[in-house]
XYZ file of C-alpha atoms in Angstrom:
284
model
C 27.892 -97.485 -92.994
C 27.665 -93.644 -92.596
C 24.615 -92.114 -90.909
C 23.008 -89.300 -89.778
C 20.744 -88.984 -86.468
C 18.139 -86.141 -86.805
C 15.510 -83.951 -85.292
C 13.331 -80.808 -85.489
C 11.037 -78.551 -83.120
C 9.057 -75.444 -83.839
C 7.579 -73.165 -81.697
C 4.840 -70.226 -81.805
C 7.237 -68.529 -79.314
C 5.899 -65.682 -76.373
C 5.055 -62.674 -78.807
C 2.989 -64.004 -81.977
C -0.251 -65.539 -82.103
C 0.552 -68.324 -84.596
C 3.406 -69.874 -86.067
C 4.242 -69.205 -89.671
C 7.179 -71.434 -89.726
C 7.436 -74.780 -91.242
C 10.370 -77.764 -91.438
C 10.357 -81.176 -93.531
C 12.068 -83.910 -92.395
C 12.437 -86.439 -95.803
C 14.081 -89.811 -96.028
C 14.810 -89.557 -99.623
C 15.396 -93.467 -100.073
C 11.490 -94.097 -98.631
C 9.714 -90.801 -99.534
C 8.862 -90.372 -95.847
C 8.189 -87.416 -94.162
C 8.307 -87.526 -90.304
C 10.519 -87.657 -87.000
C 8.917 -90.977 -85.912
C 11.206 -92.970 -83.671
C 12.355 -95.510 -86.600
C 12.830 -92.061 -88.768
C 15.120 -90.487 -86.692
C 18.216 -92.408 -87.926
C 18.892 -92.478 -91.480
C 21.886 -93.914 -93.628
C 23.630 -91.482 -95.998
C 22.736 -93.179 -99.172
C 22.785 -92.003 -102.703
C 19.241 -91.193 -102.337
C 20.159 -89.019 -99.181
C 18.134 -87.331 -96.570
C 16.316 -83.621 -97.092
C 16.080 -80.958 -94.225
C 14.743 -77.834 -94.478
C 13.295 -74.749 -92.668
C 11.055 -72.019 -93.891
C 10.058 -68.863 -92.084
C 6.955 -67.308 -93.533
C 6.347 -63.799 -93.498
C 3.123 -61.682 -94.600
C 1.004 -62.211 -91.092
C -2.421 -61.455 -92.029
C -1.358 -61.927 -95.657
C -0.416 -65.974 -95.041
C 2.925 -66.387 -94.124
C 2.323 -70.105 -92.920
C 0.653 -70.941 -96.049
C 3.738 -69.836 -98.177
C 6.059 -71.652 -95.859
C 3.834 -75.017 -96.048
C 3.587 -74.554 -99.777
C 7.518 -73.919 -99.669
C 8.401 -77.428 -97.937
C 5.692 -79.586 -99.848
C 7.181 -78.084 -103.161
C 10.577 -78.433 -102.220
C 10.074 -82.157 -100.912
C 7.980 -83.256 -104.105
C 10.487 -81.958 -106.458
C 13.890 -83.207 -104.842
C 12.116 -86.669 -104.199
C 11.218 -86.857 -107.520
C 14.574 -86.396 -109.027
C 16.485 -88.376 -106.311
C 19.370 -90.382 -106.652
C 21.868 -87.649 -107.587
C 25.057 -88.250 -109.697
C 26.567 -85.623 -108.199
C 26.778 -82.967 -105.935
C 26.750 -80.695 -109.109
C 23.761 -82.609 -110.245
C 22.062 -82.760 -106.785
C 22.510 -78.880 -106.798
C 20.643 -78.283 -110.009
C 18.064 -80.255 -108.733
C 17.696 -77.889 -105.562
C 17.821 -74.904 -107.594
C 14.674 -76.252 -109.823
C 12.921 -77.065 -106.450
C 13.944 -73.184 -104.834
C 12.141 -71.563 -108.523
C 9.003 -74.231 -108.391
C 8.768 -72.897 -104.526
C 9.015 -69.336 -105.794
C 6.757 -69.674 -108.728
C 4.193 -71.657 -106.714
C 3.821 -69.317 -103.580
C 3.510 -66.390 -106.401
C 0.666 -68.451 -108.110
C -1.038 -69.006 -104.777
C -1.244 -65.080 -104.368
C -2.550 -63.951 -107.818
C -5.304 -66.503 -106.820
C -6.334 -65.764 -103.321
C -5.787 -61.444 -103.375
C -5.725 -61.544 -99.074
C -2.941 -63.222 -99.927
C -0.747 -60.753 -101.795
C 2.532 -60.019 -99.990
C 3.066 -63.619 -98.520
C 6.483 -65.000 -98.836
C 9.192 -67.132 -97.128
C 12.916 -67.592 -96.067
C 14.119 -71.237 -96.993
C 17.159 -73.172 -95.725
C 17.793 -76.317 -96.973
C 20.416 -79.234 -96.471
C 20.635 -82.160 -98.950
C 22.481 -84.944 -97.203
C 23.813 -87.920 -99.376
C 27.403 -88.993 -98.706
C 30.503 -87.194 -97.443
C 29.205 -83.910 -99.262
C 26.488 -81.706 -97.389
C 24.596 -79.729 -99.767
C 22.906 -75.980 -98.678
C 20.446 -74.334 -100.609
C 19.427 -70.805 -99.025
C 17.352 -67.734 -99.405
C 16.636 -65.437 -96.729
C 17.571 -64.919 -93.208
C 17.338 -68.237 -91.756
C 20.602 -70.310 -91.006
C 22.677 -73.045 -91.259
C 25.729 -73.959 -88.833
C 28.048 -76.464 -88.601
C 29.035 -77.480 -85.143
C 32.561 -79.212 -85.272
C 34.654 -80.270 -82.055
C 33.899 -77.129 -80.048
C 33.606 -74.638 -82.590
C 30.228 -73.286 -84.282
C 30.447 -72.297 -88.158
C 27.931 -70.144 -90.002
C 27.360 -71.662 -92.850
C 24.804 -69.120 -95.014
C 25.037 -65.180 -95.146
C 22.006 -63.766 -93.902
C 19.912 -62.133 -97.342
C 19.315 -59.156 -95.176
C 20.236 -55.373 -95.104
C 22.452 -56.547 -91.992
C 23.887 -59.846 -93.545
C 25.012 -57.908 -96.025
C 26.628 -54.981 -94.170
C 28.508 -57.964 -91.712
C 29.696 -59.776 -94.933
C 31.055 -56.456 -96.454
C 33.100 -55.952 -92.691
C 31.201 -52.436 -92.204
C 29.036 -53.599 -89.466
C 30.025 -56.117 -86.636
C 28.145 -59.172 -85.640
C 27.056 -57.909 -81.983
C 26.271 -54.388 -83.483
C 23.662 -56.329 -85.905
C 21.400 -56.885 -82.780
C 20.731 -53.269 -81.993
C 20.746 -52.129 -86.242
C 17.082 -50.443 -86.848
C 17.226 -52.222 -90.338
C 18.150 -55.764 -88.983
C 14.802 -57.360 -89.927
C 14.559 -55.880 -93.644
C 15.084 -59.259 -96.595
C 16.757 -58.563 -99.667
C 15.347 -61.805 -100.844
C 12.590 -64.201 -99.859
C 10.345 -66.511 -101.660
C 7.137 -65.795 -103.326
C 8.194 -62.123 -103.414
C 10.111 -61.348 -106.639
C 9.569 -62.878 -110.191
C 13.160 -64.387 -109.853
C 15.221 -65.457 -106.867
C 18.750 -65.923 -106.759
C 19.600 -68.765 -104.253
C 23.189 -69.155 -102.170
C 24.201 -72.984 -102.294
C 27.276 -74.262 -100.121
C 29.133 -77.581 -100.378
C 30.517 -78.360 -96.728
C 32.769 -81.476 -96.274
C 31.682 -83.291 -93.581
C 33.534 -84.837 -91.073
C 32.584 -87.467 -88.576
C 31.111 -85.913 -85.489
C 29.725 -82.813 -87.466
C 26.326 -81.458 -86.148
C 24.247 -79.383 -88.678
C 21.817 -76.752 -87.662
C 18.915 -75.151 -89.344
C 17.306 -72.293 -87.843
C 14.961 -69.577 -88.099
C 15.383 -66.522 -86.690
C 13.335 -66.844 -83.760
C 16.503 -68.629 -82.433
C 19.306 -66.272 -83.466
C 17.217 -63.073 -82.417
C 17.226 -63.580 -79.259
C 20.069 -65.978 -78.599
C 23.852 -65.714 -78.969
C 25.715 -67.990 -81.298
C 27.739 -68.438 -77.907
C 24.909 -69.743 -75.974
C 23.572 -71.620 -79.129
C 27.298 -73.474 -79.147
C 26.985 -74.036 -75.316
C 23.597 -75.610 -75.803
C 24.689 -77.675 -78.932
C 27.765 -78.763 -76.421
C 26.042 -79.652 -73.648
C 23.158 -81.632 -75.394
C 24.443 -84.265 -77.903
C 21.003 -85.575 -78.661
C 19.633 -84.271 -81.346
C 15.429 -84.474 -79.513
C 16.863 -82.630 -76.388
C 19.041 -80.212 -78.371
C 16.485 -79.154 -80.503
C 14.379 -78.561 -77.300
C 16.904 -76.794 -75.239
C 16.995 -74.057 -78.096
C 13.614 -73.446 -78.975
C 13.032 -73.107 -74.811
C 16.254 -70.848 -74.780
C 14.599 -68.650 -77.541
C 11.476 -68.351 -75.181
C 12.850 -67.652 -72.157
C 14.718 -65.011 -73.498
C 11.445 -63.466 -74.887
C 10.487 -65.591 -77.655
C 9.767 -62.450 -79.747
C 9.243 -64.738 -82.770
C 8.438 -68.078 -83.981
C 11.492 -70.400 -83.444
C 12.147 -73.624 -85.517
C 15.294 -75.686 -85.551
C 16.501 -78.605 -86.787
C 19.521 -80.730 -85.824
C 21.405 -83.364 -87.518
C 24.289 -84.841 -86.288
C 26.683 -87.484 -88.408
C 28.712 -90.093 -87.763
C 29.654 -93.672 -88.777
C 32.503 -95.501 -91.500
C 32.818 -93.318 -94.984
C 33.084 -90.200 -93.087
C 36.719 -89.098 -92.044
C 37.502 -87.879 -88.857
C 38.567 -84.190 -88.290
C 42.062 -83.677 -88.966
C 42.979 -81.659 -85.274
C 41.257 -78.380 -85.388
C 40.643 -78.902 -88.881
C 38.147 -75.897 -89.948
C 34.981 -76.371 -91.851
C 35.331 -76.187 -95.650
C 32.443 -74.463 -97.466
C 32.399 -74.120 -101.218
C 29.837 -71.199 -102.259
C 28.092 -70.636 -105.435
C 25.817 -67.447 -105.930
C 23.215 -68.014 -108.470
C 22.384 -64.615 -110.448
C 18.798 -63.508 -110.015
């Protein structure tokens, strides 16, 4: 049977006083959330596994509250709707969950004026077969490592991300761009949100990385790939990636989640097969 081996880790970094990131790993078959030893290997069943990373924003306005609300609401909604008859049905559920997250954060800010302006990014993966569904708002990222190549799946919902997507800025120029941290979308900030959905055809040996920009800010994609190739075990790889971000100055909270897919039911890559991605952008 096909399965995934998963781990996740979060660190406050070297500059921030508190951690505004949150993550969730949930076995949708059992409902369990966590990373105890017996929870780190899960079958790719029709109910599936949910993995998500959220990067809260707002500082004193409680970005940590926003990201915590996000993972709680996301997991509750998706767990209540599993199993999924198709990838299209799973996408509808994830869109419903993301809308619920947005509404919950906005309502919490109204109830407590001190939390006005809080928000969060969200990058979530739903694994329940040979197709992987990724839902995304903000500038946290999803990558797939296949063989010795690393492919960024999501597009940053930021000024820099759009400039790169339009071919007006090279990725290596983005690190020094003046407005690199300006987000165009985040949950809890606007009445409506337009998430991006990506469907990836998994192959045996694929490795999923979800991360906040606390990793991708100070650590290059080349360095990330090098560490992922060096550390196959998700636990060791998560530790190596977060430590690399801290060694590079740790300017932000850093959160990573790694899932490695294997077993019967997943095709082997065909030669140097590239990662096939089908994208659906939902209008705001």
